[in-house]
Amino acid sequence: MAVDALDTRILRLLIEQPRTSVREYARILSIARGTVQARIDRLERNGVITGTGPVLSPAALGHPVLAFVHLEVTQGRLDEVGEALAAVPEIVEAFSTTGGGDLLTRVVARDNEHLEDVIQLLIQLPGVVRTRTEVALRERVPHRLLPLVQSIGLATAGPSN
């Protein structure tokens, strides 16, 4: 889907001011409310906007330990293991990958002992051959998309006159 300069301006507002009304976005952008709503609807339909819920902090929910657990999986069992991972509440994301492992999971835990319990659970899943864990020490760049949206907006705006 092509995202134009107006789309990127709307996306930027959605990121920077997520609790603002569509009417206020329209006022800020000096365009009709219906135009803003139609653009947002299209961005949602095309999968550019994938959610609108709150962003939660696992640490504030009592799970301050973050680890990335790589799983090596028996050939032909990737889907089965992926489904089993979905049943583990401490796994907040999982991706199939290339390279040294087959799956990369983002795991949160209450403490190191809890993390070890989760890893032990993972290694016992049918189809998991081995795991490799890396514990995150400090977040250096938080999850963000605004710089990407801004760069797309600059690219779609073209040269200035």
Backbone as a ProteinNet text record, in pm:
[ID]
protein_1_A
[PRIMARY]
MAVDALDTRILRLLIEQPRTSVREYARILSIARGTVQARIDRLERNGVITGTGPVLSPAALGHPVLAFVHLEVTQGRLDEVGEALAAVPEIVEAFSTTGGGDLLTRVVARDNEHLEDVIQLLIQLPGVVRTRTEVALRERVPHRLLPLVQSIGLATAGPSN
[TERTIARY]
83.8	0	88.5	56.7	129.3	79.5	173.4	142.9	193.2	102.8	143.1	174	205.1	246.6	136.2	10.7	-99.7	-114.6	-103.2	-109	-2.2	118.8	226.7	201.6	140	105.7	1.3	-95.7	-198.1	-134.4	-49.2	17.5	100.6	168.3	249.6	163	47.1	-43.2	-95.4	-128.7	-177.3	-72.4	54.5	163.3	188.4	194.3	230.4	115.8	-8.3	-125	-234.6	-211.6	-304.3	-443.3	-459.4	-589.8	-670.1	-619.9	-687.7	-798.6	-903.6	-1017.5	-986.4	-1062.2	-1048.3	-1081.1	-1177.4	-1213.8	-1093.4	-1020.9	-903.9	-790.7	-770.9	-670.9	-703.4	-829.5	-872	-841.3	-868	-838.8	-689.3	-607.3	-462.1	-409.8	-464.8	-418	-485.8	-587.2	-664.6	-728.4	-788.2	-862	-993.5	-1082.5	-1214	-1203.2	-1291.7	-1295.3	-1318.5	-1407.9	-1438	-1316	-1230.4	-1107.2	-1014.2	-998.7	-911.8	-966.5	-1098.1	-1157	-1143.6	-1164.1	-1151.4	-1007.4	-911.8	-770.8	-736.6	-782.1	-755.9	-819.9	-943.7	-1012.6	-935	-884.1	-807.8	-676.2	-608.8	-483.2	-506.7	-620.3	-655.3	-686.3	-767.8	-805.5	-684.2	-585.3	-466.5	-355.9	-383.3	-287.5	-173.5	-179.8	-76.7	-95.7	-219.5	-253.9	-304.7	-235.2	-270.2	-330.4	-338.2	-397.5	-412.4	-495.2	-516.1	-518	-490.5	-495.4	-377.4	-380.5	-269.1	-143.5	-29.4	98.4	127.9	145.7	163.5	309.7	346.2	481.7	483.7	552.8	565.5	630.1	727.4	793.8	693.1	606.7	505.6	402.1	391.4	300.2	369.3	490	560.3	653.8	685.6	776	888.7	984.7	1090.3	1203.3	1213.5	1321.4	1277.8	1362.5	1335.9	1448.1	1409.9	1510.1	1464	1560.5	1534.6	1580.3	1487.9	1519	1508	1619.9	1625.3	1594.6	1508.4	1475.9	1514	1580.6	1607.7	1499	1435.8	1318.9	1344.9	1294.2	1302	1232.1	1293.2	1234.3	1090.8	1006	866.9	777.6	832.6	752.2	739.1	775.7	774.9	635	534.1	398	350.1	378.4	338.4	402.5	531.1	599.9	546	521.5	465.6	331.8	247.4	118.1	137.2	233.2	260.3	312.5	393.2	446	334.1	230.3	118.2	47.3	65.9	2	85.4	204.8	293.4	277.5	214.9	185.1	307.3	421.1	541.9	606.8	563.4	614.2	526.5	587	509.9	522.2	622.3	637.2	716.8	692.1	771.8	776.6	895.2	917.2	993.8	956.1	1043.8	1154.1	1276.6	1392.6	1485.2	1578.7	1689.8	1808.8	1913.5	2033.4	2047.4	2096.5	2132	2017.2	1897.4	1782	1664.4	1556.7	1436.6	1332.2	1329.9	1233.8	1307	1263.5	1314.5	1194.9	1203.6	1094.7	1141.3	1048.3	1071.4	995.5	1068.9	1013.5	1028.3	923.3	930.6	913.5	975.5	969.4	975.7	930.4	931.9	1074.1	1158.3	1296.8	1373.4	1501.7	1583.3	1537.2	1491.2	1442.2	1318.3	1229.7	1109.8	1149.4	1248.2	1297	1348.1	1423	1472.7	1356.5	1251.4	1134.2	1070.9	1060.1	1001.3	1089.9	1220.3	1313	1302.5	1292.3	1276.8	1147	1042.6	916.3	934.6	1005.2	1025.1	1105.6	1210.2	1296.5	1222.2	1117.3	1040.2	929.2	907.2	802.8	842	748.5	778.9	822.8	937.2	990	1100.8	1118.1	1226.2	1352	1458.3	1584.1	1673.7	1685.3	1769.6	1726.9	1769	1742.4	1873.4	1873.2	1984.3	1921	1961.3	1896.3	1992.2	1941.2	2013.5	1925.4	1976.5	1901.6	1931.6	1827	1843.1	1881.2	1982	2026.8	1955.9	1947.6	1886.9	1835	1719.6	1663.7	1737.6	1794.1	1869.1	1785.5	1701.8	1610.3	1474.4	1379.4	1247.9	1178.1	1082.8	1005.5	948.4	971	927.1	905.4	814.1	790.6	787.9	783.6	777.1	892.2	1019.2	1125.5	1105.1	1053.1	1025	914.6	807.6	697.3	748.1	831.2	885.4	971.4	1052.4	1137.4	1054.2	946.1	855.8	786.7	747.1	683.4	775.3	903.2	999.7	1018.6	1022.5	1042.9	922.1	800.3	681.1	650.5	705.1	679.3	752.6	864.4	941.1	1020.9	1090.6	1175.4	1090.4	1143.2	1072.8	1090.2	989.3	995.8	1040.8
-118	0	124.5	217	343	433.3	488.2	582.9	718.2	814.9	946.5	1042.1	1163.8	1262.8	1291.2	1297.1	1320.4	1201.5	1081.1	962.1	969.7	1008.3	1012.9	1122.2	1231	1336.3	1284.9	1209.5	1150.1	1047.1	961	859.5	924.8	1030.5	1101.3	1152.3	1210.6	1258.2	1142.2	1031	914.9	864.5	870.6	825.9	928.9	1055.1	1158.9	1197.3	1189.3	1230.8	1124.6	1004.9	894.1	911.3	998.9	1015.9	1132.3	1192.2	1305.7	1256.1	1333.4	1294.9	1317.9	1249.7	1268.9	1413.8	1470	1610.9	1702	1675	1757.2	1734.3	1609.6	1583.1	1665	1667.3	1742.8	1891.6	1944.1	2085.8	2112.3	2026.4	2043.1	2039.1	1947.5	1929.6	2023.8	2095.6	2187.1	2112.8	1998.5	1922.6	1875.7	1826.5	1783	1659.7	1655	1541.9	1411.7	1414.9	1296.1	1244.5	1336.5	1296.6	1223.6	1277.1	1212.9	1074.4	1065.1	936.9	836.5	880.4	790.8	740.8	828.9	789.1	688.4	715.2	622.6	486.9	487.3	361.9	283.5	353.6	287.2	231.7	308.8	262	138.1	132.5	13.5	-104.6	-81.1	-187.8	-249	-165.8	-211.6	-260.7	-265.8	-323.2	-232.1	-104.8	-11.1	16.9	45.3	61	-74.5	-132.2	-267.8	-273.9	-163.2	-164.8	-25.1	-13	117.7	109.6	-7.2	-25.5	38.2	33.8	91.2	5.8	69.5	-1.1	-24.4	-150.7	-185	-213.2	-191.2	-216.7	-348.3	-451.8	-576.4	-553.4	-462.3	-433.5	-380.3	-289.6	-234.4	-339.9	-445.2	-555.5	-664.6	-633.5	-727.4	-822.3	-794.9	-879.8	-794.6	-752	-661.9	-728	-860.4	-929.3	-953.5	-912.4	-933.1	-1017.5	-1121.3	-1207.2	-1242.2	-1270.2	-1318.6	-1463.5	-1553	-1695.2	-1746.2	-1798.1	-1858.2	-2006.7	-2059.1	-2200.8	-2268.6	-2380	-2465.4	-2572.2	-2592.2	-2679	-2792.4	-2910.9	-3025.6	-2990.6	-3029.5	-2998.5	-3049.6	-2967.6	-3004.5	-2978.2	-2922.7	-2902.4	-2754.7	-2667.8	-2524.3	-2474.7	-2512.7	-2467.6	-2520.5	-2646.2	-2708.8	-2637.2	-2608.3	-2538.4	-2396.2	-2331.2	-2196	-2191.9	-2290.2	-2296.9	-2319.4	-2403.8	-2429	-2302.6	-2223.3	-2099.6	-2001.6	-2001.9	-1910.3	-1937.1	-2055.7	-2090.4	-2049.3	-1994.3	-1954.1	-1803	-1761	-1617.6	-1527.6	-1580.1	-1497.9	-1469.7	-1537.8	-1509.6	-1399.4	-1282.9	-1169.5	-1153.2	-1217.7	-1217.8	-1340.6	-1388.9	-1498.3	-1483.3	-1505.1	-1490.8	-1611.2	-1662.3	-1759.4	-1679.5	-1733.7	-1658.5	-1745.6	-1679.1	-1747.9	-1738.3	-1812	-1801.4	-1915.2	-1883	-1983.4	-2056.2	-2009.6	-2076.1	-2068.9	-2133.7	-2134.8	-2035	-2012.9	-1920.4	-1827.1	-1702.9	-1605.8	-1559.7	-1574.8	-1532.8	-1419.6	-1334	-1228	-1271.8	-1291.8	-1349	-1248.7	-1233.9	-1151.1	-1241.3	-1201.4	-1282.6	-1193.3	-1249.7	-1176.5	-1156.8	-1259.3	-1255.3	-1363.1	-1378.2	-1476.2	-1619.5	-1649.2	-1783.7	-1814.7	-1717.6	-1734.6	-1752.3	-1675.9	-1690.6	-1832.5	-1885.3	-2021.8	-2121.6	-2100.1	-2188.5	-2184	-2064.6	-2050.7	-2121.6	-2103.6	-2168.7	-2320.7	-2370	-2514.9	-2565.6	-2486.9	-2522.4	-2528.5	-2429.9	-2424.8	-2543.9	-2580.1	-2688.9	-2822.5	-2830.7	-2954.4	-2965	-2858.6	-2863.9	-2964	-3049.4	-3142.9	-3066.8	-3103.8	-3039.3	-2939.6	-2897.6	-2804.9	-2886.4	-2858.5	-2930.8	-2864.7	-2731.7	-2658.4	-2513.3	-2445.2	-2301.9	-2229	-2102.3	-2012.8	-1882.4	-1835.7	-1720.4	-1603.4	-1486.2	-1361.5	-1272.2	-1228.8	-1142.4	-997.1	-917.6	-774.9	-703.5	-619.2	-544.7	-409.4	-337.7	-204.8	-174.8	-114	-73.9	50.5	42.4	155.2	235.8	169.3	236.4	170.5	241.5	180.8	156.8	64.6	37.9	169.6	196.6	324.2	309	386	387.2	529.3	627.7	765.9	803.1	768.9	803.9	739.7	617.9	552.5	626.7	660.8	735.5	868	936.8	1065.1	1048.4	942.5	923.2	890.2	814.5	784.5	911.9	995.3	1122.9	1212.2	1215.9	1296.9	1243.4	1110.1	1048.2	1070	1066.8	1082.5	1228.4	1321.2	1463.4	1514.3	1449.8	1491.9	1615.9	1665.8	1785.6	1910.2	1999.6	2125.8	2220.6	2301.4	2399.9	2533.4
0	0	0	-84.5	-88.3	25.2	97.8	205.2	158.3	149.6	99.4	214.7	180.2	280	381.6	336.8	430.7	525.1	471.8	557.6	666.3	628.5	728.3	831.5	791.7	889	987.4	936.8	1023.4	1116.1	1062.5	1144.7	1254.7	1219.8	1319.6	1433.8	1400.1	1504.7	1589.5	1525	1599.4	1698	1659	1747.1	1858.3	1820.8	1917.4	2010.1	1960	2037.8	2026.2	2080.6	2057.6	2118.2	2213.8	2278.1	2220.5	2115.8	2053.5	1962.4	1948	1863.5	1715.8	1631.9	1486.7	1451.4	1517.2	1491.9	1519.2	1628	1660.5	1561.4	1517.9	1413.4	1289.5	1252.6	1133.5	1150.5	1270.4	1295.7	1284.6	1344.4	1341.6	1198.7	1117.9	980.4	880.7	927.1	841.2	723.6	753.1	651.8	712.7	629.3	675	765	865.5	956.7	881.3	783	702.3	627.4	583	513.8	609	729.9	828.8	862.3	886.8	922.9	808.7	686	570.5	557.1	579.6	572.1	681.7	803.2	914	885.1	837	802.9	697.7	594.7	488.6	542.9	627.8	687.8	774.3	842.8	921.4	829.8	728.2	633.8	566	534.3	463.4	556.3	685.5	779	820.1	786.5	831.1	980.4	1019.5	1160.8	1207.5	1304.7	1347.9	1487.1	1557	1690.2	1744.5	1845.3	1906.8	2058.3	2112.7	2257.4	2327.8	2461.3	2537.4	2525.1	2538.9	2543.9	2691.9	2729.4	2869.6	2901.5	3025.3	3072.7	3149.2	3096.3	3172.9	3309.6	3317	3444.6	3546.5	3504.6	3594.9	3633.4	3552.4	3583	3665.1	3716.5	3802.7	3732	3605	3526.5	3466.7	3552.7	3506.6	3427.9	3432.8	3361.9	3217.5	3123.7	2980.8	2923.9	2851.4	2787.8	2647.8	2564.5	2429.7	2427.1	2401.1	2401.6	2258.8	2208.7	2076.1	2092.3	2006.9	2013.3	1882.6	1895.2	1780.1	1781.5	1665.4	1656.8	1558.1	1591.7	1501.6	1370.5	1258.7	1128.4	1120.8	1063.7	1044.6	1164.6	1272.3	1393.8	1431.9	1339.7	1369.3	1406.3	1329.3	1358.2	1492.6	1520.1	1647.2	1765.5	1755	1863.4	1876.5	1763.9	1767.3	1839.1	1814.6	1883.2	2032.7	2070.4	2212	2280.6	2211.1	2267.9	2300.4	2218.5	2239.7	2372.6	2429	2555.8	2677.2	2653.8	2764.2	2783.5	2894	2908.9	2916.9	2959.1	2970.7	2836	2731.2	2596.7	2538.2	2519	2468.7	2317.3	2257.5	2111.5	2072	1952.5	1897.7	1746.4	1690.9	1547.5	1496.1	1379.1	1314.1	1245.9	1250	1203.6	1118.5	1055.4	990.1	1084.3	1055.5	1136.9	1235.3	1356.1	1454.5	1520.8	1505.4	1565.8	1472.3	1510.7	1427.5	1475.8	1607.5	1666.4	1762.5	1766.3	1862.3	1943.4	2075.7	2162.3	2252.4	2283.3	2381.9	2506.4	2614.1	2736.4	2850	2930.7	3050.6	3172.3	3283.6	3405.2	3528.7	3639.7	3767.2	3818.9	3799.1	3845.5	3769.8	3799.7	3727	3750.6	3870.3	3898.5	3814.5	3804.6	3722.1	3575.4	3529.9	3393	3369.5	3465.4	3451.1	3440.8	3519.2	3512.2	3373.1	3317.1	3182.5	3080.2	3089.9	2995.8	3007.9	3129.4	3149.7	3087	3096.4	3031.2	2879.9	2824.4	2679.4	2628.9	2699.5	2653.7	2657.7	2737.6	2746.4	2641.6	2566.2	2463	2355	2312.6	2203.6	2078.6	2024	1904.3	1931.7	2056.7	2090.3	2118	2043.2	2055.9	2159.1	2151.4	2247	2248.6	2355.1	2367.8	2393.9	2363.3	2396.9	2444.5	2560.5	2621.9	2634.9	2604.7	2625.8	2710.9	2825.1	2915.2	2880	2864.4	2836	2965.1	2957.9	3074.9	3086.1	2975.6	2975.3	2835.5	2829.3	2700.4	2652.1	2533.3	2476.4	2377.9	2302.1	2209.6	2228.8	2286.4	2306.2	2172.3	2174.7	2052.7	2002.5	1876.2	1819.9	1670.9	1618.3	1475	1418.9	1506.3	1459.3	1365.7	1395.2	1300.8	1162.9	1159.7	1031.8	957.3	1027.9	966.1	912.3	989.6	945.1	819.7	814.4	696.8	573.5	592.6	480.1	433.9	530.8	496.3	416.9	454.2	379.1	238	226.9	95	3.7	60.9	-22.5	-53.4	29	5	-118.3	-151	-267.5	-240.4	-342.6	-323.8	-301.5	-219.6	-191.8	-310	-330.1	-439	-387.5
[MASK]
+++++++++++++++++++++++++++++++++++++++++++++++++++++++++++++++++++++++++++++++++++++++++++++++++++++++++++++++++++++++++++++++++++++++++++++++++++++++++++++++++

